[in-house]
Each structure stands twice: as C-alpha cells, then as structure tokens.
CSV table of C-alpha atoms in Angstrom, one decimal:
chain,number,residue,atom,x,y,z
S,2,MET,CA,85.1,73.4,-23.7
S,3,PRO,CA,82.8,75.2,-21.1
S,4,THR,CA,80.4,73.0,-19.2
S,5,PRO,CA,76.9,73.5,-20.7
S,6,SER,CA,74.2,75.1,-18.5
S,7,LEU,CA,71.8,72.6,-17.0
S,8,ASP,CA,68.9,74.6,-18.5
S,9,ALA,CA,70.4,73.9,-21.9
S,10,LEU,CA,70.6,70.2,-21.5
S,11,PRO,CA,68.0,68.3,-23.6
S,12,ILE,CA,65.3,66.1,-22.2
S,13,ARG,CA,65.4,62.7,-24.0
S,14,ARG,CA,63.5,59.5,-24.1
S,15,LEU,CA,64.9,56.8,-21.8
S,16,THR,CA,64.9,53.1,-22.8
S,17,LEU,CA,65.9,49.8,-21.3
S,18,ARG,CA,69.5,50.7,-22.4
S,19,ASP,CA,69.4,53.3,-19.6
S,20,LEU,CA,68.5,50.8,-16.9
S,21,THR,CA,71.9,50.9,-15.1
S,22,ALA,CA,72.0,54.7,-15.3
S,23,CYS,CA,68.5,54.9,-13.7
S,24,ALA,CA,69.5,52.5,-10.9
S,25,ASP,CA,72.7,54.5,-10.4
S,26,LEU,CA,70.5,57.6,-10.0
S,27,SER,CA,68.3,55.9,-7.4
S,28,GLU,CA,71.4,54.9,-5.5
S,29,ASP,CA,72.8,58.4,-5.7
S,30,ARG,CA,69.7,59.7,-3.9
S,31,GLY,CA,69.9,57.1,-1.2
S,32,TRP,CA,67.1,55.0,-2.7
S,33,PRO,CA,67.5,51.2,-3.4
S,34,ARG,CA,68.7,50.5,-6.9
S,35,GLU,CA,65.4,48.7,-7.8
S,36,GLU,CA,66.7,47.6,-11.1
S,37,HIS,CA,63.8,45.0,-11.4
S,38,LYS,CA,61.2,47.8,-11.0
S,39,TRP,CA,63.0,50.2,-13.3
S,40,GLY,CA,63.0,47.4,-15.9
S,41,LEU,CA,59.2,47.1,-15.8
S,42,LEU,CA,58.6,50.8,-15.8
S,43,LEU,CA,60.9,51.5,-18.8
S,44,ALA,CA,59.4,48.6,-20.7
S,45,ALA,CA,55.7,49.4,-20.0
S,46,GLY,CA,56.0,53.2,-19.7
S,47,ARG,CA,57.9,56.2,-21.2
S,48,GLY,CA,61.1,57.3,-19.5
S,49,HIS,CA,62.3,60.9,-19.6
S,50,GLY,CA,65.8,61.9,-18.6
S,51,ILE,CA,68.5,64.6,-18.7
S,52,ASP,CA,72.1,63.5,-19.2
S,53,ALA,CA,74.6,65.0,-16.8
S,54,PRO,CA,77.6,66.8,-18.3
S,55,ASP,CA,79.9,64.8,-16.0
S,56,GLY,CA,78.3,61.5,-16.9
S,57,GLY,CA,75.2,59.5,-15.8
S,58,LEU,CA,71.8,61.0,-15.5
S,59,ALA,CA,71.2,64.4,-13.9
S,60,ALA,CA,67.4,63.7,-13.6
S,61,ALA,CA,64.8,61.1,-14.7
S,62,CYS,CA,61.2,60.1,-14.4
S,63,VAL,CA,58.8,57.6,-15.9
S,64,VAL,CA,55.3,58.1,-17.2
S,65,THR,CA,53.0,55.0,-17.5
S,66,GLU,CA,49.9,55.6,-19.6
S,67,TYR,CA,46.6,53.7,-19.3
S,68,GLY,CA,43.6,53.4,-21.6
S,69,PRO,CA,43.5,53.9,-25.4
S,70,ARG,CA,46.9,54.4,-26.9
S,71,GLU,CA,45.7,57.3,-29.2
S,72,GLN,CA,44.1,59.1,-26.2
S,73,PRO,CA,45.2,57.8,-22.8
S,74,SER,CA,42.7,58.0,-20.0
S,75,LEU,CA,45.3,58.5,-17.3
S,76,ALA,CA,49.1,58.9,-17.1
S,77,ALA,CA,50.9,57.9,-13.9
S,78,VAL,CA,54.2,59.7,-13.0
S,79,GLY,CA,56.8,58.0,-10.9
S,80,MET,CA,60.5,57.7,-10.1
S,81,VAL,CA,61.0,61.5,-10.3
S,82,LEU,CA,64.7,61.8,-9.3
S,83,VAL,CA,67.4,64.4,-9.5
S,84,ALA,CA,71.1,63.6,-8.8
S,85,GLU,CA,72.3,65.0,-5.5
S,86,ARG,CA,75.0,67.0,-7.2
S,87,HIS,CA,72.4,68.7,-9.4
S,88,SER,CA,69.7,69.2,-6.8
S,89,ARG,CA,68.0,72.5,-6.1
S,90,GLN,CA,68.7,73.8,-9.6
S,91,GLY,CA,65.3,73.4,-11.1
S,92,LEU,CA,65.8,70.1,-12.9
S,93,GLY,CA,62.8,68.4,-11.2
S,94,ARG,CA,60.5,71.3,-12.0
S,95,ARG,CA,61.7,71.4,-15.6
S,96,LEU,CA,61.2,67.6,-16.0
S,97,MET,CA,57.7,67.8,-14.6
S,98,ARG,CA,56.8,70.8,-16.8
S,99,HIS,CA,57.9,68.7,-19.8
S,100,VAL,CA,55.7,65.8,-18.6
S,101,LEU,CA,52.7,68.1,-18.2
S,102,GLU,CA,53.2,69.6,-21.6
S,103,ALA,CA,53.6,66.1,-23.2
S,104,ALA,CA,50.4,64.9,-21.5
S,105,GLY,CA,48.3,67.6,-22.9
S,106,THR,CA,44.7,67.0,-21.8
S,107,THR,CA,45.5,63.5,-20.3
S,108,PRO,CA,45.0,63.5,-16.5
S,109,LEU,CA,48.0,62.7,-14.4
S,110,ALA,CA,48.4,60.9,-11.1
S,111,LEU,CA,51.3,60.3,-8.8
S,112,HIS,CA,52.3,59.3,-5.2
S,113,ALA,CA,54.3,62.1,-3.6
S,114,THR,CA,56.7,61.9,-0.7
S,115,PRO,CA,56.6,64.8,1.7
S,116,LEU,CA,59.8,66.1,0.1
S,117,GLY,CA,58.3,66.1,-3.4
S,118,ARG,CA,54.8,67.3,-2.6
S,119,PRO,CA,55.5,71.1,-2.6
S,120,LEU,CA,56.8,71.0,-6.2
S,121,TYR,CA,53.8,69.1,-7.4
S,122,GLU,CA,51.4,71.5,-5.6
S,123,GLU,CA,53.2,74.4,-7.3
S,124,LEU,CA,52.5,72.7,-10.6
S,125,GLY,CA,48.8,72.3,-9.9
S,126,PHE,CA,48.6,68.8,-8.5
S,127,LYS,CA,46.0,68.3,-5.7
S,128,VAL,CA,46.0,65.8,-2.9
S,129,THR,CA,43.2,63.4,-3.4
S,130,GLY,CA,44.2,60.5,-1.2
S,131,GLN,CA,46.9,58.8,0.8
S,132,ALA,CA,48.7,55.4,0.9
S,133,GLU,CA,50.5,53.9,3.8
S,134,MET,CA,53.6,51.8,3.3
S,135,VAL,CA,54.0,48.8,5.6
S,136,ARG,CA,56.8,46.3,5.8
S,137,GLY,CA,57.7,43.2,7.8
S,138,HIS,CA,57.6,39.4,8.1
S,139,PHE,CA,54.0,38.3,8.0
S,140,VAL,CA,52.9,36.2,11.0
S,141,PRO,CA,50.2,33.8,10.0
S,142,SER,CA,47.2,32.9,12.2
S,143,GLY,CA,44.4,30.5,11.4
S,144,ARG,CA,43.1,29.5,8.1
S,145,ALA,CA,41.5,31.9,5.6
S,146,ASP,CA,37.9,31.2,4.6
S,147,VAL,CA,38.5,32.5,1.1
S,148,LEU,CA,40.0,30.0,-1.5
S,149,THR,CA,43.1,31.2,-3.2
S,150,ARG,CA,45.4,29.5,-5.7
S,151,THR,CA,48.3,30.1,-8.1
S,152,ALA,CA,47.1,31.8,-11.3
S,153,THR,CA,47.4,30.0,-14.6
S,154,ALA,CA,47.6,31.2,-18.2
S,155,ASP,CA,43.9,30.4,-18.5
S,156,ASP,CA,43.0,32.9,-15.8
S,157,LEU,CA,44.5,35.9,-17.6
S,158,PRO,CA,41.4,36.9,-19.6
S,159,ALA,CA,39.4,37.0,-16.3
S,160,ILE,CA,42.1,38.8,-14.5
S,161,LEU,CA,42.2,41.5,-17.2
S,162,ARG,CA,38.4,41.9,-17.1
S,163,LEU,CA,38.5,42.3,-13.3
S,164,ASP,CA,41.4,44.7,-13.4
S,165,GLU,CA,39.8,47.0,-16.0
S,166,GLU,CA,36.5,46.9,-14.1
S,167,VAL,CA,38.2,47.9,-10.8
S,168,PHE,CA,40.9,50.2,-12.2
S,169,GLY,CA,38.5,52.0,-14.5
S,170,MET,CA,40.6,51.6,-17.6
S,171,ASP,CA,42.6,49.1,-19.6
S,172,ARG,CA,46.0,48.1,-18.1
S,173,THR,CA,46.8,45.1,-20.4
S,174,HIS,CA,50.4,46.2,-21.0
S,175,ILE,CA,51.0,46.0,-17.2
S,176,VAL,CA,48.9,43.0,-16.2
S,177,THR,CA,50.2,40.8,-19.0
S,178,ARG,CA,53.8,41.4,-17.8
S,179,LEU,CA,53.0,40.3,-14.2
S,180,PRO,CA,53.6,36.5,-14.8
S,181,ALA,CA,57.2,37.2,-15.8
S,182,PHE,CA,57.8,40.2,-13.5
S,183,ALA,CA,56.4,38.7,-10.3
S,184,ASP,CA,57.6,35.7,-8.3
S,185,GLN,CA,54.0,34.9,-7.5
S,186,LEU,CA,50.6,35.6,-9.0
S,187,ARG,CA,47.6,34.3,-7.2
S,188,VAL,CA,43.8,34.6,-7.5
S,189,ALA,CA,40.9,34.3,-5.1
S,190,GLU,CA,38.0,32.2,-6.4
S,191,GLU,CA,34.4,31.5,-5.5
S,192,ASP,CA,32.2,29.2,-7.5
S,193,GLY,CA,34.6,29.2,-10.4
S,194,ARG,CA,34.7,33.0,-10.5
S,195,ILE,CA,37.8,35.1,-9.8
S,196,THR,CA,37.0,37.6,-7.1
S,197,GLY,CA,40.5,39.1,-6.6
S,198,TYR,CA,44.1,38.7,-7.6
S,199,ALA,CA,47.5,39.8,-6.3
S,200,ALA,CA,51.2,39.5,-7.2
S,201,ALA,CA,54.3,39.5,-5.1
S,202,TRP,CA,57.4,40.7,-6.9
S,203,PRO,CA,61.0,40.9,-5.8
S,204,ASN,CA,62.5,44.2,-4.8
S,205,MET,CA,65.9,44.1,-3.1
S,206,ASP,CA,65.4,42.0,0.1
S,207,THR,CA,61.6,42.2,0.1
S,208,HIS,CA,58.6,40.9,-1.8
S,209,VAL,CA,56.3,43.8,-2.8
S,210,VAL,CA,52.6,42.9,-2.7
S,211,GLY,CA,50.9,44.6,-5.7
S,212,PRO,CA,48.7,44.9,-7.4
S,213,LEU,CA,46.1,43.8,-4.8
S,214,ILE,CA,42.6,43.8,-6.1
S,215,ALA,CA,39.9,42.0,-4.2
S,216,ARG,CA,36.1,41.9,-3.7
S,217,ASP,CA,36.4,42.7,0.0
S,218,THR,CA,38.7,42.9,2.9
S,219,ALA,CA,38.5,39.2,3.7
S,220,THR,CA,39.5,38.4,0.1
S,221,ALA,CA,42.4,40.8,0.3
S,222,GLN,CA,43.6,39.2,3.6
S,223,ALA,CA,43.5,35.8,2.1
S,224,LEU,CA,45.5,36.8,-0.9
S,225,ILE,CA,48.2,38.5,1.3
S,226,ALA,CA,48.4,35.4,3.6
S,227,SER,CA,48.7,33.1,0.7
S,228,LEU,CA,51.5,35.2,-0.9
S,229,ALA,CA,53.3,35.3,2.5
S,230,ALA,CA,53.1,31.5,2.9
S,231,HIS,CA,55.2,31.1,-0.2
S,232,THR,CA,58.1,33.4,0.6
S,233,ASN,CA,60.7,33.8,3.4
S,234,ARG,CA,61.2,37.5,2.6
S,235,PRO,CA,59.6,40.4,4.4
S,236,LEU,CA,56.5,41.7,2.6
S,237,ARG,CA,56.1,45.4,1.6
S,238,THR,CA,53.0,47.0,0.3
S,239,ASP,CA,51.3,50.4,0.0
S,240,ILE,CA,47.7,50.3,1.1
S,241,ASP,CA,45.1,52.9,0.5
S,242,VAL,CA,44.4,54.4,3.9
S,243,ARG,CA,40.6,54.2,3.4
S,244,HIS,CA,41.1,50.4,3.9
S,245,HIS,CA,41.3,50.8,7.7
S,246,ALA,CA,40.4,47.2,8.4
S,247,LEU,CA,43.2,45.7,6.1
S,248,LEU,CA,45.8,48.1,7.5
S,249,ASP,CA,44.9,47.1,11.1
S,250,TRP,CA,45.0,43.4,10.1
S,251,VAL,CA,48.4,43.5,8.5
S,252,LYS,CA,49.9,45.4,11.4
S,253,GLU,CA,48.4,42.7,13.8
S,254,HIS,CA,50.2,40.2,11.6
S,255,GLY,CA,53.7,41.6,11.7
S,256,LEU,CA,53.9,44.4,9.2
S,257,ALA,CA,55.0,47.8,10.6
S,258,PRO,CA,54.3,51.3,9.3
S,259,VAL,CA,57.1,52.8,7.3
S,260,ALA,CA,55.8,56.0,5.6
S,261,PHE,CA,52.8,57.8,4.1
S,262,ASN,CA,52.6,59.0,0.5
S,263,ALA,CA,50.1,61.5,-0.8
S,264,VAL,CA,48.1,60.5,-3.8
S,265,MET,CA,48.0,63.5,-6.1
S,266,THR,CA,46.1,64.2,-9.3
S,267,HIS,CA,46.2,66.8,-12.1
S,268,GLY,CA,43.2,67.3,-14.3
S,269,ILE,CA,40.8,65.0,-12.3
S,270,THR,CA,39.5,65.2,-8.8
S,271,GLU,CA,40.1,61.5,-7.9
S,272,LEU,CA,41.5,58.3,-9.4
S,273,PRO,CA,38.9,56.5,-11.6
S,274,GLY,CA,37.6,53.1,-10.9
S,275,ASP,CA,36.3,51.4,-7.8
S,276,TRP,CA,38.6,52.3,-4.8
S,277,SER,CA,36.7,49.9,-2.5
S,278,ARG,CA,38.2,46.9,-4.4
S,279,ARG,CA,41.6,48.5,-5.2
S,280,PHE,CA,43.8,47.9,-2.1
S,281,ALA,CA,47.3,48.4,-3.4
S,282,PRO,CA,49.0,49.4,-6.7
S,283,VAL,CA,51.5,47.4,-8.6
S,284,THR,CA,54.0,50.1,-7.4
S,285,VAL,CA,53.4,53.7,-6.3
S,286,ALA,CA,55.6,54.6,-9.3
S,287,ALA,CA,52.8,53.5,-11.6
S,288,ALA,CA,49.8,54.7,-9.5
C-alpha cells in the first residue's frame, strides 16, 4: 500500500482519548509534555488533529471558545504543533485554514512565538499586544497590604461575575474547572468584596500563575505572593507587557525573563474586556 499524501489526510476532532498522543507531539517538538494542560484544553475546548501515516499525530491544535455556545464571542487558538518529521510540508497552514473556516465570523486570538508568527501574519492575524513569560523562585519581602485567602465554593459566583466583567465574555466552562485543575485558587478581598483572584496550577516542575485578575497592581502582587508562599516550586507566568510595574516587581522578587509572545487577533483589533485588570491568562494556549 502506498503511503497516503499528507494533503489527503483528514483533519479530525481530538478528544481526551488523544491526550497521550498530544503529549507525545509536544515532546517531539522539544516542548514539555504538559499532559495536565492538554487535559484541560481538550476537555474545555475543541481539538483538531491530523493522524500521521506512521502512527501518532502529524499535527494538532486546540480552539477554546468563549461567550454564547450558539455564537461564540471569541475563539482562542493554542498548541499549534506539527511533528518534526512532517514539518515544512504545509500541515500547520492547512490546520489553521481549517480553524479559520470553522470559526466563520467568530473572532480569533492567539499567542504566537517568533517561529509561528509569520504563518499567522500570512493568514491575516495582526499583532495587537505582547506578553512576557517570567520564571523563577519567588523571593518574598515584607507583608502585603491586600488581604488574600483561599477561595471557597461560596466564592465561585462572585469569581465568575468578576471574570466575565474583566474578560468581556462568559468563561464559566474554564473558571469552574479551576478548583480541580489548580493546586491553589485564591481571592483578594476588601470589605467582603472580591477584588481579584488567581490560580496556580502544576506544569512539569513549575506552578503556573494564571489566570491573574486583579483590581490593581498591588492586588496582583498580593495574589502572586500568597500563591508563592504555599509552594516550593518555581513560579511561571505570562504577563501583559503593559503591566510594567508588575513585571518590574516580579523580576525584583526572583522571577527572570524567559521569552516574549505576540498577542495576535483575527477579526477584531484588540482583545475584549478590561486589560487594566487582566494581568495573566490561564494559559497562553487559551488566550
């Protein structure tokens, strides 16, 4: 039997049954396996993949939709990967064209590495922002003036309201998964009102801080410090570069710059919501 052309291979829906294959694909490209993150994305989003003729996945990506189910307000594209042995054969472009066609009029957003950015620009995505990844062991100093505590089940309605207000659309299917997905979920509070919240979830040898939503920089700082106080792992997070003060502060407290990712959109000129209170995403793979 002749080996089928890559162009002829169908694009299919990925499910949680494909978790190991997705992690294998990450590892093939020199990325961490990130099985925990893949599990969240495949459960909350829609995976697209191309099976390789020689086994495993030749390419994959995940799209996470927000807003009304019948007409999403935004779709975030992440984990766009092509196996090394099948690279430079147009699979990434074909997969992204499939995503664009499936999205229809729904705006798209993604975080692009320098390697992936030219493809997205070719497909009509525009750079609308930038995030800086930082990583390291947090070094505490002093006591925060903002009160933080562990979130409880009773806090969930208030967290959902705050998240929708800041993000600009409903993310219930993501936020309600955080208590099980994250090792920590904490809120900032003033006079009985929640003014911010943040999670720390395990990813390989680190704890990723995200989402990080806060009324102001001081609140964001208090949430990060409180998360750091309850883990021995290095922290990692991706902070919107417009938050200069927070980036300076985390670097003064032990986190070092790792990389920059371009925030790109298709069909809208910028991400919706209130960027001044949106400090870091759950993961750059889900905007």
